[in-house]
Every structure is written in structure tokens, then in C-alpha cells.
Short mmCIF file of C-alpha atoms and ligand atoms in Angstrom, two decimals:
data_model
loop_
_atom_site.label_atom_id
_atom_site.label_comp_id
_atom_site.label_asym_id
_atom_site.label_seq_id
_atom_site.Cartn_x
_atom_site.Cartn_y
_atom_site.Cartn_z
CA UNK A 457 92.39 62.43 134.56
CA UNK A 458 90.88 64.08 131.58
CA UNK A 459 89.28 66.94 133.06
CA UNK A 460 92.86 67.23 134.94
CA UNK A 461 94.98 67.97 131.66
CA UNK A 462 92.03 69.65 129.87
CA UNK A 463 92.42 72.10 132.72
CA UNK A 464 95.95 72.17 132.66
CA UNK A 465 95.91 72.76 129.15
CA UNK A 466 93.10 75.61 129.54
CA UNK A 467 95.59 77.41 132.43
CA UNK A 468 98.57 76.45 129.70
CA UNK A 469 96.85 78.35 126.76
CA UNK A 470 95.19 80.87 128.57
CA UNK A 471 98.41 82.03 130.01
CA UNK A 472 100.13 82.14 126.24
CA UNK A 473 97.33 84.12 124.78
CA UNK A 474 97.07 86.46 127.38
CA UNK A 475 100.84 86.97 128.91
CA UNK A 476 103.37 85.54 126.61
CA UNK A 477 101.79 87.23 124.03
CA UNK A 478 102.11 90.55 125.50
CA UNK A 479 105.68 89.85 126.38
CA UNK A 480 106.22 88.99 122.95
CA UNK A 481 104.57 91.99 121.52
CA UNK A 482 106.87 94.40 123.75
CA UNK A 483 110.29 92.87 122.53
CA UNK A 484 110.55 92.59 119.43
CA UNK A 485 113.56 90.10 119.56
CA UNK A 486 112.51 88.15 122.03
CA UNK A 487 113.15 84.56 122.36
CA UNK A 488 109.35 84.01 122.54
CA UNK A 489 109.00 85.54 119.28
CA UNK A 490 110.32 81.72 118.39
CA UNK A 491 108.46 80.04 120.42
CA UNK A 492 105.27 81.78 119.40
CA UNK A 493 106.17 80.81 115.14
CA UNK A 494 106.51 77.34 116.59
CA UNK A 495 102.85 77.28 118.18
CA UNK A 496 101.16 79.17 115.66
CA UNK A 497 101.07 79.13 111.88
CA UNK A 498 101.58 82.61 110.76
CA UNK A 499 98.85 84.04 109.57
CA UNK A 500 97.34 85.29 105.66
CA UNK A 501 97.51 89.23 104.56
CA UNK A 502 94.89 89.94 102.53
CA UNK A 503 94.22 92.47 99.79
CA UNK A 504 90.79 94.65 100.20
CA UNK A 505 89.52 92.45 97.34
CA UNK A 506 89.62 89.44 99.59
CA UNK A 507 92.89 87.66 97.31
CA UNK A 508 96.01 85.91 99.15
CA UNK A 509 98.83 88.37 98.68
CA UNK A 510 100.99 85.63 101.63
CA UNK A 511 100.46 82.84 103.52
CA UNK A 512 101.70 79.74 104.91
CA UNK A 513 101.56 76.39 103.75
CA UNK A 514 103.24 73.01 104.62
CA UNK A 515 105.40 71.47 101.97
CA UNK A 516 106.80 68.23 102.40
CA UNK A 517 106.17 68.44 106.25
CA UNK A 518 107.97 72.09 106.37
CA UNK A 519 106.40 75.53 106.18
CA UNK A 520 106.97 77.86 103.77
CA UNK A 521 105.99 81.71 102.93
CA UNK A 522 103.97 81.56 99.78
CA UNK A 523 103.22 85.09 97.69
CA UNK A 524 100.92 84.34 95.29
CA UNK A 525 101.32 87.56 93.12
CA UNK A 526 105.16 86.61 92.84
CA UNK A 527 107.24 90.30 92.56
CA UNK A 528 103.89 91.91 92.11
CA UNK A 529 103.87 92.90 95.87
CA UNK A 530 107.37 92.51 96.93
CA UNK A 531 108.23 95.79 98.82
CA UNK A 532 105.23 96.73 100.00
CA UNK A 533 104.06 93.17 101.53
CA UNK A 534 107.83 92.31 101.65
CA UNK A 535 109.59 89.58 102.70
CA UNK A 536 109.83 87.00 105.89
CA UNK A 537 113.17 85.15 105.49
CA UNK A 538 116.55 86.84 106.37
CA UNK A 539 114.74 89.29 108.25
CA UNK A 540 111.14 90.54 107.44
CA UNK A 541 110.46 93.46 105.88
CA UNK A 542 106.87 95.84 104.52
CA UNK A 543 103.49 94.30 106.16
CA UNK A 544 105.31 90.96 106.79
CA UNK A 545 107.66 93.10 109.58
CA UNK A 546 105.15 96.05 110.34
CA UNK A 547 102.69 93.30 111.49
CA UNK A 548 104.95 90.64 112.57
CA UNK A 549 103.42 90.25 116.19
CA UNK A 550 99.56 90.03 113.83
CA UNK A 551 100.53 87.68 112.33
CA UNK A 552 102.49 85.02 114.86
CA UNK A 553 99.21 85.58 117.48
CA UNK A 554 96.29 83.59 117.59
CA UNK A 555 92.87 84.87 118.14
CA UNK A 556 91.24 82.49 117.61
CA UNK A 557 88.03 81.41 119.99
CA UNK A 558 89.41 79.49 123.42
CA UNK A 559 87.88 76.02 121.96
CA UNK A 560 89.42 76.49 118.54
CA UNK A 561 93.06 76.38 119.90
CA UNK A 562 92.38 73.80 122.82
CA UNK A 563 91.06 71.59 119.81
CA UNK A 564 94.52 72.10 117.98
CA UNK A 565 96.32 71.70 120.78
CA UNK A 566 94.81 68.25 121.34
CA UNK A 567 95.00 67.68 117.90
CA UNK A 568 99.13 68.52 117.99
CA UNK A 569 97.94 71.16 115.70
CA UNK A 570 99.52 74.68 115.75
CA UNK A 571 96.92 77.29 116.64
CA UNK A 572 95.77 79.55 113.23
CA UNK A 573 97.60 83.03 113.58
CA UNK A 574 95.74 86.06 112.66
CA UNK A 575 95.01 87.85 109.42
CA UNK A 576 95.91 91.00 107.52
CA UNK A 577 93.13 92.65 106.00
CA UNK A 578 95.10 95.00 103.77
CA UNK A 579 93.79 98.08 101.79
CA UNK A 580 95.68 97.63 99.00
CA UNK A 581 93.78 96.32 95.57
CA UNK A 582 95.13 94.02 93.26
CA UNK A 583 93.40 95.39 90.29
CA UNK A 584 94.89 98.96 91.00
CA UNK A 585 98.39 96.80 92.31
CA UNK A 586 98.23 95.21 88.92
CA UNK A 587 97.99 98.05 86.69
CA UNK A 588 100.76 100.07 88.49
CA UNK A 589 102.72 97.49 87.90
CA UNK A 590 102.31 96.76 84.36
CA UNK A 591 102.20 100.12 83.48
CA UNK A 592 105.95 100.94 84.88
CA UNK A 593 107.02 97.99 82.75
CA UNK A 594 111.11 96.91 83.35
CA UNK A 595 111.39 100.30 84.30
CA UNK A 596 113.25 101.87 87.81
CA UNK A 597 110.78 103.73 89.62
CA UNK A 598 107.81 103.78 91.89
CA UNK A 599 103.90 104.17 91.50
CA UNK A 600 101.66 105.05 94.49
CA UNK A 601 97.82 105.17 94.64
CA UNK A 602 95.53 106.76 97.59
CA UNK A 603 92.40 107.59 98.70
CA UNK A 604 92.40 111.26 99.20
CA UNK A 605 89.59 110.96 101.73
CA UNK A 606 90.52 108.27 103.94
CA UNK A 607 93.92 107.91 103.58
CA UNK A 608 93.79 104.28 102.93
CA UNK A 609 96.70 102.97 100.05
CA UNK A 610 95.29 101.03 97.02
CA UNK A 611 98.84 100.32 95.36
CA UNK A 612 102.03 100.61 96.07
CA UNK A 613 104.72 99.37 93.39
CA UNK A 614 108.61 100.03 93.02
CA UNK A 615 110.81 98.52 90.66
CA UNK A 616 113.00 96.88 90.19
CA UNK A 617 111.73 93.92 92.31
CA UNK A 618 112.21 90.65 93.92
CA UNK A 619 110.84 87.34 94.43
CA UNK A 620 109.91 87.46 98.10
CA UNK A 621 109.57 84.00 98.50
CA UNK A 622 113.35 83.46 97.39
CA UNK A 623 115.18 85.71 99.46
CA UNK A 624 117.38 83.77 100.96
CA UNK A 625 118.29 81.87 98.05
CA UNK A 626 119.11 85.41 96.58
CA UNK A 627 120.37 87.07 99.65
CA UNK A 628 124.21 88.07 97.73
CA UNK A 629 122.62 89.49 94.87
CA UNK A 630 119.65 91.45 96.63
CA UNK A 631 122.51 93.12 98.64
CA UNK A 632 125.02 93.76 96.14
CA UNK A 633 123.07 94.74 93.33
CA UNK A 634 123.14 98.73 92.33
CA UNK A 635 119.83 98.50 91.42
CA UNK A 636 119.38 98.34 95.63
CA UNK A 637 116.65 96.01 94.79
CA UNK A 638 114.91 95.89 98.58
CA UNK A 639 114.65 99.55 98.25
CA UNK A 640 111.00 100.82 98.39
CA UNK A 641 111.42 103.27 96.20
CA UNK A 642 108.00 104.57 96.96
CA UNK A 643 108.95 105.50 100.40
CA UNK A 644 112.44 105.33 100.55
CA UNK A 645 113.11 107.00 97.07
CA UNK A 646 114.40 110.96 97.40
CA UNK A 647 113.54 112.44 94.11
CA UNK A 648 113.67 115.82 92.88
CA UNK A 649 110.46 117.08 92.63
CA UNK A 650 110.98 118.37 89.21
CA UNK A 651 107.76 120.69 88.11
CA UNK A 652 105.68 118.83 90.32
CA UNK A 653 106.70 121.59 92.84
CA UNK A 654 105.26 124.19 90.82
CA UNK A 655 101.81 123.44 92.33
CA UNK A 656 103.88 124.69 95.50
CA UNK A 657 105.37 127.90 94.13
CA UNK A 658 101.65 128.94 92.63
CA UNK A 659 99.91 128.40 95.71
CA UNK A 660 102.80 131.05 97.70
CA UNK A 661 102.65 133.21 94.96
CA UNK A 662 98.67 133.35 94.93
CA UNK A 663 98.58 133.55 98.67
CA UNK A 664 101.48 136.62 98.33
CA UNK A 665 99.47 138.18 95.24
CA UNK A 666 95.84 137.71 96.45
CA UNK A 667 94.54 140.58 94.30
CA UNK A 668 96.75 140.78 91.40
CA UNK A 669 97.68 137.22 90.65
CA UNK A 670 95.63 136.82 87.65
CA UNK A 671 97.68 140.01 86.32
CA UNK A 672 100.26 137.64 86.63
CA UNK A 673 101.94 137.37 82.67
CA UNK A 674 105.42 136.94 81.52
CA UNK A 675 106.49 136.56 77.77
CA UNK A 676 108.84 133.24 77.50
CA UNK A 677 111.51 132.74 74.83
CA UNK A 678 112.64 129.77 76.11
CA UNK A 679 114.97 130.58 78.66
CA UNK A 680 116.18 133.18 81.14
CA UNK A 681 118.97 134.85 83.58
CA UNK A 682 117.99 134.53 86.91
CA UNK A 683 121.50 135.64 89.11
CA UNK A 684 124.16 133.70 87.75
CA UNK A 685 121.90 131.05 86.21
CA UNK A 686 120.88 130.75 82.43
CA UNK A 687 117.50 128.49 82.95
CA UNK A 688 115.53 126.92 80.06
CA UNK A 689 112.42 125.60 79.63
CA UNK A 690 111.78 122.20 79.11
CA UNK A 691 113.68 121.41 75.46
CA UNK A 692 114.01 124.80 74.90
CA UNK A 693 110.51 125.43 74.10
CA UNK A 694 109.39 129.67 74.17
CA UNK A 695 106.05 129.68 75.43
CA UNK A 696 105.56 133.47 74.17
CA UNK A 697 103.16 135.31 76.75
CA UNK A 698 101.51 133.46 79.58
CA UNK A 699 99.59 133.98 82.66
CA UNK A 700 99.74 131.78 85.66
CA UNK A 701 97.36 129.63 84.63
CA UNK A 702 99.24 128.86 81.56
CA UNK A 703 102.55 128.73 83.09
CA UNK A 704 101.14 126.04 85.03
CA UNK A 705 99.41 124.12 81.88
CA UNK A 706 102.83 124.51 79.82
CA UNK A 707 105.03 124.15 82.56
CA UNK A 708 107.70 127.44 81.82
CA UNK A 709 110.52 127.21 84.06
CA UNK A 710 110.80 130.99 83.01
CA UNK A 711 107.78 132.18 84.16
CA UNK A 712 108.36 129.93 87.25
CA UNK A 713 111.73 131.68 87.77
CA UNK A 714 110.46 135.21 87.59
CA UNK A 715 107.36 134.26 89.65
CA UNK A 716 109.67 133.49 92.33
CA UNK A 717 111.39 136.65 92.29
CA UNK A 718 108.18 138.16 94.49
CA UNK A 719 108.06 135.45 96.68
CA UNK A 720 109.11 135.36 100.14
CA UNK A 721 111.40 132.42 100.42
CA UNK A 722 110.76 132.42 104.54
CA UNK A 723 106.62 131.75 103.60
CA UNK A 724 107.57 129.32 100.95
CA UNK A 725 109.45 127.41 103.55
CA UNK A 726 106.86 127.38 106.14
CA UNK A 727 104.40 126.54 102.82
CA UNK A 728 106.39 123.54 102.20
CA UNK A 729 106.72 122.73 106.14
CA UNK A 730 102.81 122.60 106.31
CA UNK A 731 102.92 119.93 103.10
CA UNK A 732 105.24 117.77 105.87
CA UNK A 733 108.69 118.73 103.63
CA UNK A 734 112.01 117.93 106.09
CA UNK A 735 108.37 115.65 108.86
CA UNK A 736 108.66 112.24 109.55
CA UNK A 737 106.56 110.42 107.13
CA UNK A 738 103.57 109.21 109.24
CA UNK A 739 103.73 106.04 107.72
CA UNK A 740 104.30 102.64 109.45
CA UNK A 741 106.98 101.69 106.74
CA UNK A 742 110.49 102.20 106.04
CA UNK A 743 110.67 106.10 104.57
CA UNK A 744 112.50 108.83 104.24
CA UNK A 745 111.78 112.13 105.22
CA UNK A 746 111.39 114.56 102.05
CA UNK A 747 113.78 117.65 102.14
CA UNK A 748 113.42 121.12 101.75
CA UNK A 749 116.68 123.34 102.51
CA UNK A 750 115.29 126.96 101.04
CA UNK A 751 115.31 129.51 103.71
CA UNK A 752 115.34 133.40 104.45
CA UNK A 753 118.91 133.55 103.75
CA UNK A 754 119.56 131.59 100.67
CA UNK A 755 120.28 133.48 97.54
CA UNK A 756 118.74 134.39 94.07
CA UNK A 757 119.90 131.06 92.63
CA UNK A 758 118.82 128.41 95.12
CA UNK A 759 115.47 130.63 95.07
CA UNK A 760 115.09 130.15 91.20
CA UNK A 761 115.62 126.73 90.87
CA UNK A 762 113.87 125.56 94.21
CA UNK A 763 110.70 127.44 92.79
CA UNK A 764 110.61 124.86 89.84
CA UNK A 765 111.38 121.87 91.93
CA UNK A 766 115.61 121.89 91.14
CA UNK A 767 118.19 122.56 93.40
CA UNK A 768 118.28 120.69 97.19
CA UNK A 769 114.82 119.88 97.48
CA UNK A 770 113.89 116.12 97.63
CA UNK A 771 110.60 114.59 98.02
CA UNK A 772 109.29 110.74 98.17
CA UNK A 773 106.72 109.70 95.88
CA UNK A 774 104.67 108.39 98.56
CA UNK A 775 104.66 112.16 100.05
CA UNK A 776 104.08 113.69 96.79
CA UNK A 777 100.99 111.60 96.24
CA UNK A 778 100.01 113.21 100.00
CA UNK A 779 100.62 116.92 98.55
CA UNK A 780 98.46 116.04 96.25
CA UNK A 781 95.85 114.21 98.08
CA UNK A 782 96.01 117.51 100.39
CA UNK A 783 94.60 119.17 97.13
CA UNK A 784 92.01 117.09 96.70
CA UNK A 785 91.22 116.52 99.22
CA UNK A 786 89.88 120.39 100.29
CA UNK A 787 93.07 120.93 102.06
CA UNK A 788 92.41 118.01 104.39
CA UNK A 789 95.63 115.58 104.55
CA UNK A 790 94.75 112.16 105.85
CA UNK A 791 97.22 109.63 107.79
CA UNK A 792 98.33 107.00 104.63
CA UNK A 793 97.36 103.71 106.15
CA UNK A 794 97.87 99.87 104.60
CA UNK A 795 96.28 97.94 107.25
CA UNK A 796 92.16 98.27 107.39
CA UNK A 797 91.96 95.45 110.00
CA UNK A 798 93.23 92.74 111.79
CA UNK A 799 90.54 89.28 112.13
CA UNK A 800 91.04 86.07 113.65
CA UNK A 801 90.24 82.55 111.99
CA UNK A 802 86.89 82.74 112.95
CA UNK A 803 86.62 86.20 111.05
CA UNK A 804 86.26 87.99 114.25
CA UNK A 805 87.30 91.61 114.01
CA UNK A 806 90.67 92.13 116.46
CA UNK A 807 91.33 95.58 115.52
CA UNK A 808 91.04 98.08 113.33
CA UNK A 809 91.87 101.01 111.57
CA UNK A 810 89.89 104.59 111.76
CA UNK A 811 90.81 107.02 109.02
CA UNK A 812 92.44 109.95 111.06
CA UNK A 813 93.50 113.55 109.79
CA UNK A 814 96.65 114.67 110.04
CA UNK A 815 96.78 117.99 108.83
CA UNK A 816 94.98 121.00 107.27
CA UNK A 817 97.71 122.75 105.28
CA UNK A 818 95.71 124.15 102.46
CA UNK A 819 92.09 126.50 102.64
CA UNK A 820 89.09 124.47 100.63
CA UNK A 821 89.04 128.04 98.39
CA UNK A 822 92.31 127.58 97.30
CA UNK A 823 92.02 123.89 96.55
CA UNK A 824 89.57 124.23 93.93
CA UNK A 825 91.69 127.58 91.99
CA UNK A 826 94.36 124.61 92.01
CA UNK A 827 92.37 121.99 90.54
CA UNK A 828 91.20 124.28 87.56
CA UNK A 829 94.41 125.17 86.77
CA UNK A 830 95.71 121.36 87.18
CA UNK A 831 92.66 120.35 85.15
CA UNK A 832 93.94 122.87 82.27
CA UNK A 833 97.12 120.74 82.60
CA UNK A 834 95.20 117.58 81.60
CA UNK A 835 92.60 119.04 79.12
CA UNK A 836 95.36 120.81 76.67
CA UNK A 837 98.73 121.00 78.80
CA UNK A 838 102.04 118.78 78.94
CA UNK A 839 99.48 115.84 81.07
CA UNK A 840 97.37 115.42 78.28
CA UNK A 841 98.51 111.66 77.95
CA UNK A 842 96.67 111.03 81.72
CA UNK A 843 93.47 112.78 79.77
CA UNK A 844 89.72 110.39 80.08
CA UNK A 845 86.37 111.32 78.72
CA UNK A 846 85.33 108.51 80.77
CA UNK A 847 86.06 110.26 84.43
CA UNK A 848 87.42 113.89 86.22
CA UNK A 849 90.93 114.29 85.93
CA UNK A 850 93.65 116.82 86.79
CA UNK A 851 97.28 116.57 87.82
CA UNK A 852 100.82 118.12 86.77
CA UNK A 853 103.70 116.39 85.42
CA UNK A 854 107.21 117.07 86.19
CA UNK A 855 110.98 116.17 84.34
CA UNK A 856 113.25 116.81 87.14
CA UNK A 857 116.79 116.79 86.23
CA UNK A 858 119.22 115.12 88.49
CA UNK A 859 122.45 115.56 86.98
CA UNK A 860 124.88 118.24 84.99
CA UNK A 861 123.98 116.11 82.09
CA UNK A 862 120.29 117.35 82.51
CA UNK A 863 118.77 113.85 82.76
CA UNK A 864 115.79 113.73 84.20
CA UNK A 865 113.38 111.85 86.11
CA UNK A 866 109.42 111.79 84.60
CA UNK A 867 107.04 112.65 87.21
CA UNK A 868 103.03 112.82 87.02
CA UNK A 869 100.93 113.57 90.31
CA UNK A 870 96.92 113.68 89.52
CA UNK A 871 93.66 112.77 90.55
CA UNK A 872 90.47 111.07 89.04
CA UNK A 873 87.17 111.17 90.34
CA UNK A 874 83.77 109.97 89.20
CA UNK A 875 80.91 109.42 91.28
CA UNK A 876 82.02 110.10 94.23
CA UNK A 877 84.82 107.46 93.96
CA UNK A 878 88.61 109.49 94.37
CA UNK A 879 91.79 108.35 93.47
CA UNK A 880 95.24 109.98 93.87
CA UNK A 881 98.37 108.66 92.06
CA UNK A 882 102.05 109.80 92.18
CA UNK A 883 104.13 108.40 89.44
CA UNK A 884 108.29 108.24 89.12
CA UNK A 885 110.16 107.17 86.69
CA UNK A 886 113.88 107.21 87.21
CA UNK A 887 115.76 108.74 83.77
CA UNK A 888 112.46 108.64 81.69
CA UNK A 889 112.74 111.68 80.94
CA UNK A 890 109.52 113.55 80.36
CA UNK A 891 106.83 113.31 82.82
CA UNK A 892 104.14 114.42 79.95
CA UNK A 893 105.33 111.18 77.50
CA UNK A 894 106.55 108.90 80.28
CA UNK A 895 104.31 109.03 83.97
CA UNK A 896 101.10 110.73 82.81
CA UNK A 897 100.15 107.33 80.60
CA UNK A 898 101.24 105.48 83.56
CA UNK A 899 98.83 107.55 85.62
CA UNK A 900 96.27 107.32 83.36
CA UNK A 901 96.41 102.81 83.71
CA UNK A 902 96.02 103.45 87.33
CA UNK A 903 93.02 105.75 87.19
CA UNK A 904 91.05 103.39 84.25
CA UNK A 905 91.50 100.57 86.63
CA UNK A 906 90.16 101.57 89.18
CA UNK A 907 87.17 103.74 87.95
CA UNK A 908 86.70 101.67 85.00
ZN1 ZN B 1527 108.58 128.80 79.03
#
């Protein structure tokens, strides 16, 4: 009789791993989806540091979704009540399957046990997490931090936030607030690029000027006529006589402006194309796809303000942290991944993720011309605030206004490198104004925790 049912049960388990399973994992709203949660206990995502970032645990004889970092994680883990959202929806069908070895699950099956679902083995760090967070404060906006190299995502913050675990006590608010609270603003947030572009507009002009570009000078008082357009600099500052170099340390709009009138706006546009402007974002989250609109027809005054990162052109931080993981990077762009592997309760690999390359926009040569001139930014430009004795840094900061008002939103995208150890950052603050005074010190958290 007992080797009867053990069979049974064998036949009855092996069929759920191996076909309902698979007929789960094809539909995503499948009834068996249901039935699945009620046989298995969902499993753990886990940060690369080995901490709990969600699992499941019994309270009072029900389960319940337990972050331990609170709001710390909220979009990018997200959420797995009302819906799912972040990791918790991206690897849904991870987490409701078991893996675990054939005996395992026959001995919680005869135990009325639910079999132990997978788990998450995220790249994301919590000390890197944590200081992106604390850093941006009660303030709107998003940090990102990547491994140029590999692709892989160490942090990934937008505020403001949520409490994951209390979303459906919260569901009115969360979807009626302006704040749009379950944005992700780091890959769902469109953002003028502000200066941050002007890494862009160098490069074209530099390819355009091979020769001559270090002729390059222009004598700033502080603003200009470009068309119809009266542009300043950045508070009005004159910058008196500068090369590119300097333009790029100090940031003049002006010099920007004129730099732009010998560039050819069709080349810029491809340019921007290659950095994956108006691409999907190849990332397996919600996101929006950055915009670029400049083309060989528009006129002197979309040119002039698209060359310093104004007019139509909208970018994520999440793809501004890949333009400039493209730079250092050697040119290299690598496909942005959160998930390094996927293990079973008995720590059994399942699958994993390879580092990939996505694209090769930029030459190696040109990559390091950039980084001087971004270091120059660091060392005595408007980053200085992101500035370390301690490791390598360069970057460029950006204040992109996004109204007639000429508020702006404070930008900083750098890296930091020290012994071989990389790390990219893109910071946004919504309304803060200067990217110098307001992202570059938020930057600068990020780096010292990780290479600290
Ligand atoms: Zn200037």
C-alpha cells in the first residue's frame, strides 16, 4: 500500500515539476499560477551580499511578504500584493517553482508541507543600496549604480517610496498620490539631460574636428544669441576664454551653443542613436525609452539647446548611467542585469546570468580624451563636490531646466575606480537645482561606499 501512494505521489510530483510548471511559466495568468502559490512557498531574493531583501513567512497560520529593508528597496524589488511589480513580477514564475531535489519535496509532501520555492540571487548591494538612499534624503529623484564591465546593477533607488509590504492597505493613496509613488523613477523617469549631454555634443564635435578640436576656444560673457534664442550660462556666470576642455570643466552653455553651430545635426543623431537614445531599454523592468527628436531638418534653435541637453531630448537615469558606463567602459556597453542567479533550497545553481555586450558605440581612443576632460570636471570643475583622494574619479554634472521658470533638475553622472574595482553612478534630483551642489555629493556617498 505504501510503495502504491509513494509511487503515486512520485508520478503526482514529477508531473508538477516537470509539466505544470512549464504550463505555468508560458501563461502568465494562468489559473495554475494559483495553484502553484498554494503548493509552494514563494521563494527569498537575495542581495549579492547574501541579506534577505523578501521572503515569506507564516504569521498566525497565514503567509505574508516580508521586506526586511522596509522602503529601502521598494521599486526595484517591488511589491507582491495587488499585483507584483520589480524582481517580485520579473521573476514571478522563480520564485512560485520548486527546485528542490525529488526527495526534498516528496518529504514535504508527506509532511503536508508546501515544497520550498526557489531563490533570487540578486546583484544589487545593500551597502551601495543604503548609501543611495540616504544620500537622496526626502528628496524626489532617482540614484543608479553599475558595473561598467559586467553590466551587473549594485543600487537602484527612487524616491519617493513605499512600504512594499503594505500595499494593499495603501492601495488609494499609492494611486492617487502626485508624487506617482510606484513610479521607478530610475527607469521610468524622462529627464532632461541637462549638461550631462554635453559629454555627447564634445564627442560629435571631436569626431567632426579631428585635427583642430583643441583650437577649439570661445570667449564667454555669460550668455549668447543663438537664432532667436538669448542663452545663458548657468547663473549668469562669464567664463571669459575657454577651450573645449574647459567648456566641459565649467560647463558654458555658450561655448556649447557655438560648438554646435559646426556640427552636423544628422551625425549627432545617429551619435545619440548608437548611445540607445529613442531603443528599448534592454532591461527586464518597467522603462521608458529615452528620446531624442534632433534631426537634419530641425532649425538653429532646437540645434542650440539640444547641444546642451535642453529642448525635446529626454533621457532615464538608468540609461544615462549606461552612456556613461559606455565611457568607461572603453566604448564597450554591457546589458544592465539585476538577477546573477537563480538556486534552489539545496543551493543548487538553476540558472544563471552571463554578462553579455550589447553595443560598441564609442572607439577605446576616444574614451580615454573623455575621461581626462571629465576628470578636469572633478579635480577643479562644477563636480568638485564628487572629488576623493582616496580613489579615481571623473564625471559631469548637469542643471537641466524643465520649465519657463528655469527650474531645474541636478544631475551628476561619474565613475570611480581603484584597484581594478569600477563603479558607475547616475544621480537625479528633481528641482534641486544644481547638479555641482546637489547630485555630485550624492555621487560621491555612492562611490565611498563601495570602494571604501
Ligand atoms: Zn559660459
Amino acid at each position: 500500500m505504501f510503495v502504491v501512494s509513494f509511487l503515486a505521489l512520485i508520478a503526482y510530483i514529477a508531473h508538477f515539476v516537470a509539466v505544470d510548471s512549464k504550463n505555468v511559466i508560458t501563461n502568465a495568468h494562468n489559473r495554475r499560477l494559483q495553484s502553484m502559490a498554494e503548493k509552494v512557498v514563494r521563494g527569498k531574493i537575495i542581495s549579492s551580499d547574501g541579506k534577505v531583501l523578501a521572503q515569506t513567512l507564516t504569521e498566525n497560520g497565514s503567509e505574508i511578504r516580508d521586506y526586511p529593508y522596509g522602503r529601502m528597496f521598494a521599486h526595484v524589488v517591488g511589491y507582491n500584493d495587488k499585483g507584483k511589480s520589480g524582481l517580485e513580477s520579473v521573476c514571478n514564475f522563480d520564485l512560485l517553482k520548486s527546485d528542490a531535489n525529488l526527495m526534498t519535496q516528496i518529504t514535504s509532501s508527506l509532511k503536508g508541507e508546501k515544497s520550498i520555492g526557489d531563490n533570487v540571487y540578486t546583484t544589487l548591494n545593500t551597502k551601495v543600496q543604503k548609501a543611495a538612499y540616504y544620500a537622496l534624503q526626502g528628496q524626489k529623484g532617482a540614484v543608479v549604480a553599475m558595473d561598467p564591465e559586467t553590466g551587473k546593477i549594485y543600487a537602484m533607488v527612487s524616491k519617493p517610496d513605499y512600504r512594499p509590504a503594505y500595499v494593499k492597505e495603501n492601495w488609494t493613496e499609492l494611486n492617487t498620490s502626485k508624487n506617482s509613488l510606484l513610479l521607478n523613477r530610475a527607469t521610468q523617469g524622462l529627464y532632461p539631460p541637462g549638461s550631462t549631454f554635453k559629454v555627447v555634443t564634445a564627442l560629435e564635435y571631436m569626431r567632426e574636428h579631428k585635427n583642430t578640436y583643441k583650437n577649439f576656444k570661445y570667449h564667454c560673457t555669460g550668455y549668447t544669441t543663438v537664432g532667436t534664442l538669448k542663452i545663458h550660462c548657468y547663473g549668469g556666470e562669464a567664463h571669459g576664454t575657454v577651450n573645449l576642455e574647459q567648456a566641459i570643466e565649467k560647463s558654458c552653455n555658450c561655448a556649447f551653443v557655438h560648438m554646435s553651430e559646426e556640427i552636423n545635426k544628422g551625425k549627432l543623431a545617429s551619435l545619440a542613436g548608437d548611445l540607445m537614445y529613442n531603443s528599448k531599454v534592454p532591461i527586464n523592468l518597467l522603462a521608458n525609452s529615452s528620446r531624442f527628436v534632433l534631426d537634419k531638418k530641425s532649425g538653429t534653435n532646437e540645434m542650440a539647446h539640444t547641444s546642451i541637453g535642453q529642448g525635446q531630448t529626454l533621457i532615464t537615469p538608468l540609461e544615462n548611467a549606461m552612456v556613461m558606463s559606455a565611457i568607461a567602459n572603453d566604448g564597450v556597453v554591457m546589458q544592465p542585469y539585476l538577477v546573477e542567479n537563480v538556486k534552489n533550497i539545496d543551493g543548487g545553481v538553476i540558472k544563471e546570468t552571463k554578462a553579455s555586450k550589447l553595443s560598441e558605440p564609442l572607439e577605446a581612443s576616444e574614451c580615454e580624451t573623455l575621461k581626462k576632460m571629465l576628470r578636469k570636471v572633478v579635480t577643479k570643475g562644477t563636480g568638485t563636490r564628487a572629488y576623493s583622494s582616496h580613489y579615481n574619479v571623473y564625471g559631469k554634472t548637469g542643471s537641466a531646466e524643465y520649465n519657463s521658470a528655469k527650474d531645474s533638475h541636478a544631475w551628476f553622472i561619474g565613475c570611480a575606480e581603484r584597484g581594478g574595482k569600477k563603479i558607475v553612478v547616475s544621480v537625479l534630483v528633481e528641482g534641486g537645482d544644481s547638479g555641482g551642489r546637489v547630485a555630485a555629493p550624492i555621487a560621491d556617498k555612492v562611490f565611498h561606499a563601495f570602494l571604501d
